[in-house]
Structures are given as C-alpha cells and as structure tokens.
Amino acid sequence: MLLLRLPLSNTVLPITIPTLYLWAVDTIALRRGTWVIESGTKLGLHLWDGLDIEEAFFFLVTNTLIVFGLVAFDNALAILNAFPTLFPTTHPLPSPLQLVKALLVPVSQYDHKRINGLREALGRLRRKSRSFYLASGCFQGRLRIDLILLYSFCRVADDLVDEAPSGSEAKHWISKLTEYLDICYAGNARNPERRRDFVMQSFPLKAQSALLLLPTEYLSPSPLYDLVKGFETDLAFSSDTPYPIEDEETLQLYGLRVAGTVAELCLELAFHHSNERTTEQQRRKIIKAGGWMGIALQYVNISRDIKVDAINGRVYLPNEWLESSDLKPESVVKDPCSAAVEALRQRLLNIAMRIYGDAKGAIELLPSESRAPMRVAVESYVEIGRVLQEGSYKLKAGRATVPKARRLRVAWTALRKG
C-alpha cells in the first residue's frame, strides 16, 4: 500500500530513468560486440533490435529492487523517528535488526493522530516560510520533527492572536496560551491527559495538534512564556497606544521575545538530540548568541514587512527614528514606500547585519549534526535582508522574495562548510 500511495516521482521515475539509460548503453555495447550473450543461455527474444530480453529484464528488476529497498529503508527510518512511544531511543545509524522491527510494527499500532499532526505542521511550514521549509530538509531524524513541531506551535499561537477579530478576543487567546503553558509545566509531574482535555475544550480544531504535539518535556518554560508576552506587544497596536515601539530598546525587547526565544528553543532541541557533550558554560554562550541571532532575523522580517504591516495599521520602526526623520507612524501607514521610510529600512537592516555578524560564530560551536543545517536556516533568512539591501527584488503578497535558484545556492554553500 505504501508503494502505491507514494508519488510516481518517488517510485516509477527512479526505476524508469536509470533502466532506460542502462538499456541504451547495453544496446550499444551488444551491437559493438563489447560483450555477447551465448546462444545457449538466451531465449532469442529482443526488446528491440540489439537488446536481448534477458538483459532488459535484468536491469529492470535490479533497479526495481534497489528502489523498493530504499523505500523500505526510508519507511523504517520514518517509523523509528516518528513514534517515540514505540521506540523511545534511536541511533543515527540504526541496526538492521531495529529497522526490521520498525517495518514489522502493525499499522494498527501507529499513532495516527500524531501522523496527521505532523502532516499539518509540515504543511503549515511549507505555506508560511519558504526559507525555513528549505532549511528544515537539512535536519535529520527526531530533531527535524521537533523543530517542525516547534515552528507549528509558534505559528499557530501567533495566528490565534494576530488574526483575532477584536482586541478582547486576542487577549482571550493570550490568556488561554498562558494557561496552556501553566498546565504543561505544572509541578514536576506532567499531566498529558489534563493538557489534552484543556486543548480540546479551549482551542479551535485547526490549532489543536500544534499544541498537543509541542515537545514541552524537554523545552524550558521561560522562552515560551516570553514568546506569549511578545504577542502582547502586537496586541498593543489596537489599544490606546497604537504605535508601542517607542525606541530601539523597545524594539530589541520585542525581537527578543518573539524571535530570540524561538532561537533559544531551537538550540535546546539541538542539544537534547545530540550525543555530543558540551559544557554548561558553552551552552549558555551559544544560547545567548542564538537569542541575538533571533533578534537579527526579526529585524530582517520587520524590514521586509514594512508595507504589509502598514496595511494592517502597524509600524514597528521605532518612534524615535521616525521623529528624527520628521515622520510620524501615520506617515508610514499612509506611504510605506517613501524614500524616508526606505532609509529607515536600510538603517534597521544595517543593525540586523551587524548583530548577525557578531552572533554567527556561535553556529560553529553547535553539535556537528545540527551545525550545517542551522547555518542553512540562518543564511536562508539573512539572504532576504541582503536582497532588501540590494534593492532589486520581486514582491510576492507585498513581501520581498529571494529567487529559488538563489535560495538553493545559499543553502548549498552553507551546507558545504560542514
């Protein structure tokens, strides 16, 4: 059933293309007499002139077995990584015995709710962030799964608050998210049943899997609570002080809460899933740098979304900066593409690039299995800032985009550094 449900590009094409190539090469070799098949060992049938049916059948069957074997291996690896309740511990290179055990697990024992949740999380990542979706493919195993689940939670939580039709409903969701974290981190003993019941009763269906699958058992509570506090800043845009980013310090705090916290959580996952030992001092150094990197990426995000935010009545450029340029927040809302606003965009990007330059060295201190993928994630997003600095970019839904070929080149270059 698995083979039938896979896309043809995963089964038929990998069989067909090399088989046709080998048929063509073998035909040329047989016609030239490079090798021959003795008459007593063949049926005398030909697929076409010069290619004996035995040769054609051999290459077809061989390639089919290779592809089916790779599918079986990938399937076993997916089962090992996707179901920690069935396989509490895994190895980066699982033994043949463990792979066979995974393949022999009855489908009835699969956690189908988890499978659907993972599918929703991956779809959410693919729709919302092309840069991070590309980078996610560079991570492996359970680290990749948990990072996708973390992104899914952050995206869902942000959307609940950001897309609320009124300020009162947005406050309601912030309160519910805080209560959710209280339940997740209540005392020393985790209570999954209470967590599940609360999520099912309090949140819309489309958000439930993201909250139920967040791996809180090995994530610190503090960054998650700070993330929710960051949503309160977004909420302030609809309050009596509609433009709450007063100065650069306020902007930095906002960036730390909504992005620096996420970077810290990503690093916690990287350390949790690594077998390499790092000292506590080194971990603190890396996590601190990760927080700054998150701020830098948030500044890039703000720089990219000035026009989109203005349409929604939001201005994240500090009021102090606007005053120094003889602007008001209302001026940005009215004309987000003016030369004065563009100058402030470049000012914010310059700060982002400086922070990025100061923090990127910590990537090289990460565990080896997450070092290159994390570099891809960072560089893929920073490239948006570089495109904005260059000024020659295409807009998609009001946002600057990086051409696919350029994104792939950046990712490949980041991976090659090891």
JSON list of C-alpha atoms in Angstrom, two decimals, residues 312-393:
[
{"chain": "A", "resi": 312, "resn": "ASN", "atom": "CA", "xyz": [-2.66, 46.43, 8.87]},
{"chain": "A", "resi": 313, "resn": "GLY", "atom": "CA", "xyz": [-2.04, 49.70, 10.68]},
{"chain": "A", "resi": 314, "resn": "ARG", "atom": "CA", "xyz": [1.20, 48.59, 12.33]},
{"chain": "A", "resi": 315, "resn": "VAL", "atom": "CA", "xyz": [4.58, 50.30, 12.38]},
{"chain": "A", "resi": 316, "resn": "TYR", "atom": "CA", "xyz": [7.50, 48.51, 14.01]},
{"chain": "A", "resi": 317, "resn": "LEU", "atom": "CA", "xyz": [10.08, 51.17, 13.19]},
{"chain": "A", "resi": 318, "resn": "PRO", "atom": "CA", "xyz": [10.88, 52.97, 16.50]},
{"chain": "A", "resi": 319, "resn": "ASN", "atom": "CA", "xyz": [9.01, 56.24, 17.05]},
{"chain": "A", "resi": 320, "resn": "GLU", "atom": "CA", "xyz": [12.34, 57.90, 17.93]},
{"chain": "A", "resi": 321, "resn": "TRP", "atom": "CA", "xyz": [13.68, 57.06, 14.48]},
{"chain": "A", "resi": 322, "resn": "LEU", "atom": "CA", "xyz": [10.56, 58.40, 12.83]},
{"chain": "A", "resi": 323, "resn": "GLU", "atom": "CA", "xyz": [10.77, 61.69, 14.74]},
{"chain": "A", "resi": 324, "resn": "SER", "atom": "CA", "xyz": [14.41, 62.14, 13.76]},
{"chain": "A", "resi": 325, "resn": "SER", "atom": "CA", "xyz": [13.34, 61.81, 10.12]},
{"chain": "A", "resi": 326, "resn": "ASP", "atom": "CA", "xyz": [10.39, 64.19, 10.52]},
{"chain": "A", "resi": 327, "resn": "LEU", "atom": "CA", "xyz": [7.95, 61.33, 10.21]},
{"chain": "A", "resi": 328, "resn": "LYS", "atom": "CA", "xyz": [5.05, 60.03, 12.23]},
{"chain": "A", "resi": 329, "resn": "PRO", "atom": "CA", "xyz": [3.76, 56.45, 12.39]},
{"chain": "A", "resi": 330, "resn": "GLU", "atom": "CA", "xyz": [0.72, 57.62, 10.44]},
{"chain": "A", "resi": 331, "resn": "SER", "atom": "CA", "xyz": [3.07, 58.78, 7.68]},
{"chain": "A", "resi": 332, "resn": "VAL", "atom": "CA", "xyz": [4.45, 55.25, 7.32]},
{"chain": "A", "resi": 333, "resn": "VAL", "atom": "CA", "xyz": [0.94, 53.80, 7.25]},
{"chain": "A", "resi": 334, "resn": "LYS", "atom": "CA", "xyz": [-0.01, 56.25, 4.52]},
{"chain": "A", "resi": 335, "resn": "ASP", "atom": "CA", "xyz": [3.13, 55.87, 2.40]},
{"chain": "A", "resi": 336, "resn": "PRO", "atom": "CA", "xyz": [5.31, 52.90, 3.41]},
{"chain": "A", "resi": 337, "resn": "CYS", "atom": "CA", "xyz": [7.34, 53.13, 0.20]},
{"chain": "A", "resi": 338, "resn": "SER", "atom": "CA", "xyz": [8.63, 56.68, 0.62]},
{"chain": "A", "resi": 339, "resn": "ALA", "atom": "CA", "xyz": [12.36, 57.48, 0.42]},
{"chain": "A", "resi": 340, "resn": "ALA", "atom": "CA", "xyz": [12.43, 58.41, 4.11]},
{"chain": "A", "resi": 341, "resn": "VAL", "atom": "CA", "xyz": [10.92, 55.06, 5.11]},
{"chain": "A", "resi": 342, "resn": "GLU", "atom": "CA", "xyz": [13.35, 53.25, 2.81]},
{"chain": "A", "resi": 343, "resn": "ALA", "atom": "CA", "xyz": [16.25, 54.99, 4.57]},
{"chain": "A", "resi": 344, "resn": "LEU", "atom": "CA", "xyz": [14.94, 53.73, 7.93]},
{"chain": "A", "resi": 345, "resn": "ARG", "atom": "CA", "xyz": [14.56, 50.24, 6.47]},
{"chain": "A", "resi": 346, "resn": "GLN", "atom": "CA", "xyz": [18.23, 50.28, 5.49]},
{"chain": "A", "resi": 347, "resn": "ARG", "atom": "CA", "xyz": [19.16, 51.55, 8.95]},
{"chain": "A", "resi": 348, "resn": "LEU", "atom": "CA", "xyz": [17.34, 48.61, 10.55]},
{"chain": "A", "resi": 349, "resn": "LEU", "atom": "CA", "xyz": [18.92, 46.17, 8.10]},
{"chain": "A", "resi": 350, "resn": "ASN", "atom": "CA", "xyz": [22.39, 47.51, 8.90]},
{"chain": "A", "resi": 351, "resn": "ILE", "atom": "CA", "xyz": [21.76, 46.84, 12.60]},
{"chain": "A", "resi": 352, "resn": "ALA", "atom": "CA", "xyz": [20.43, 43.37, 11.77]},
{"chain": "A", "resi": 353, "resn": "MET", "atom": "CA", "xyz": [23.54, 42.54, 9.72]},
{"chain": "A", "resi": 354, "resn": "ARG", "atom": "CA", "xyz": [25.83, 43.79, 12.48]},
{"chain": "A", "resi": 355, "resn": "ILE", "atom": "CA", "xyz": [24.10, 41.59, 15.08]},
{"chain": "A", "resi": 356, "resn": "TYR", "atom": "CA", "xyz": [24.17, 38.68, 12.65]},
{"chain": "A", "resi": 357, "resn": "GLY", "atom": "CA", "xyz": [27.91, 39.18, 12.12]},
{"chain": "A", "resi": 358, "resn": "ASP", "atom": "CA", "xyz": [28.56, 39.21, 15.87]},
{"chain": "A", "resi": 359, "resn": "ALA", "atom": "CA", "xyz": [26.44, 36.12, 16.59]},
{"chain": "A", "resi": 360, "resn": "LYS", "atom": "CA", "xyz": [27.08, 33.80, 13.64]},
{"chain": "A", "resi": 361, "resn": "GLY", "atom": "CA", "xyz": [30.35, 32.46, 15.04]},
{"chain": "A", "resi": 362, "resn": "ALA", "atom": "CA", "xyz": [28.40, 30.54, 17.69]},
{"chain": "A", "resi": 363, "resn": "ILE", "atom": "CA", "xyz": [26.96, 28.32, 14.94]},
{"chain": "A", "resi": 364, "resn": "GLU", "atom": "CA", "xyz": [30.38, 26.69, 14.61]},
{"chain": "A", "resi": 365, "resn": "LEU", "atom": "CA", "xyz": [30.18, 25.64, 18.28]},
{"chain": "A", "resi": 366, "resn": "LEU", "atom": "CA", "xyz": [26.97, 23.66, 17.79]},
{"chain": "A", "resi": 367, "resn": "PRO", "atom": "CA", "xyz": [26.90, 19.84, 17.79]},
{"chain": "A", "resi": 368, "resn": "SER", "atom": "CA", "xyz": [28.09, 18.52, 14.44]},
{"chain": "A", "resi": 369, "resn": "GLU", "atom": "CA", "xyz": [24.73, 17.04, 13.40]},
{"chain": "A", "resi": 370, "resn": "SER", "atom": "CA", "xyz": [22.92, 20.39, 13.71]},
{"chain": "A", "resi": 371, "resn": "ARG", "atom": "CA", "xyz": [25.72, 22.80, 12.77]},
{"chain": "A", "resi": 372, "resn": "ALA", "atom": "CA", "xyz": [25.35, 22.82, 8.98]},
{"chain": "A", "resi": 373, "resn": "PRO", "atom": "CA", "xyz": [21.52, 22.67, 8.97]},
{"chain": "A", "resi": 374, "resn": "MET", "atom": "CA", "xyz": [21.34, 25.56, 11.46]},
{"chain": "A", "resi": 375, "resn": "ARG", "atom": "CA", "xyz": [23.70, 27.54, 9.23]},
{"chain": "A", "resi": 376, "resn": "VAL", "atom": "CA", "xyz": [21.37, 26.89, 6.29]},
{"chain": "A", "resi": 377, "resn": "ALA", "atom": "CA", "xyz": [18.36, 28.12, 8.32]},
{"chain": "A", "resi": 378, "resn": "VAL", "atom": "CA", "xyz": [20.13, 31.33, 9.33]},
{"chain": "A", "resi": 379, "resn": "GLU", "atom": "CA", "xyz": [21.71, 32.09, 5.96]},
{"chain": "A", "resi": 380, "resn": "SER", "atom": "CA", "xyz": [18.47, 31.41, 4.08]},
{"chain": "A", "resi": 381, "resn": "TYR", "atom": "CA", "xyz": [16.67, 34.04, 6.12]},
{"chain": "A", "resi": 382, "resn": "VAL", "atom": "CA", "xyz": [19.55, 36.52, 6.21]},
{"chain": "A", "resi": 383, "resn": "GLU", "atom": "CA", "xyz": [19.56, 36.36, 2.41]},
{"chain": "A", "resi": 384, "resn": "ILE", "atom": "CA", "xyz": [16.20, 38.14, 2.49]},
{"chain": "A", "resi": 385, "resn": "GLY", "atom": "CA", "xyz": [17.99, 41.04, 4.21]},
{"chain": "A", "resi": 386, "resn": "ARG", "atom": "CA", "xyz": [20.75, 41.03, 1.60]},
{"chain": "A", "resi": 387, "resn": "VAL", "atom": "CA", "xyz": [18.16, 41.17, -1.18]},
{"chain": "A", "resi": 388, "resn": "LEU", "atom": "CA", "xyz": [16.47, 44.11, 0.55]},
{"chain": "A", "resi": 389, "resn": "GLN", "atom": "CA", "xyz": [19.80, 45.92, 0.85]},
{"chain": "A", "resi": 390, "resn": "GLU", "atom": "CA", "xyz": [20.47, 45.41, -2.85]},
{"chain": "A", "resi": 391, "resn": "GLY", "atom": "CA", "xyz": [17.08, 46.89, -3.70]},
{"chain": "A", "resi": 392, "resn": "SER", "atom": "CA", "xyz": [16.42, 44.65, -6.71]},
{"chain": "A", "resi": 393, "resn": "TYR", "atom": "CA", "xyz": [13.79, 42.17, -5.64]}
]
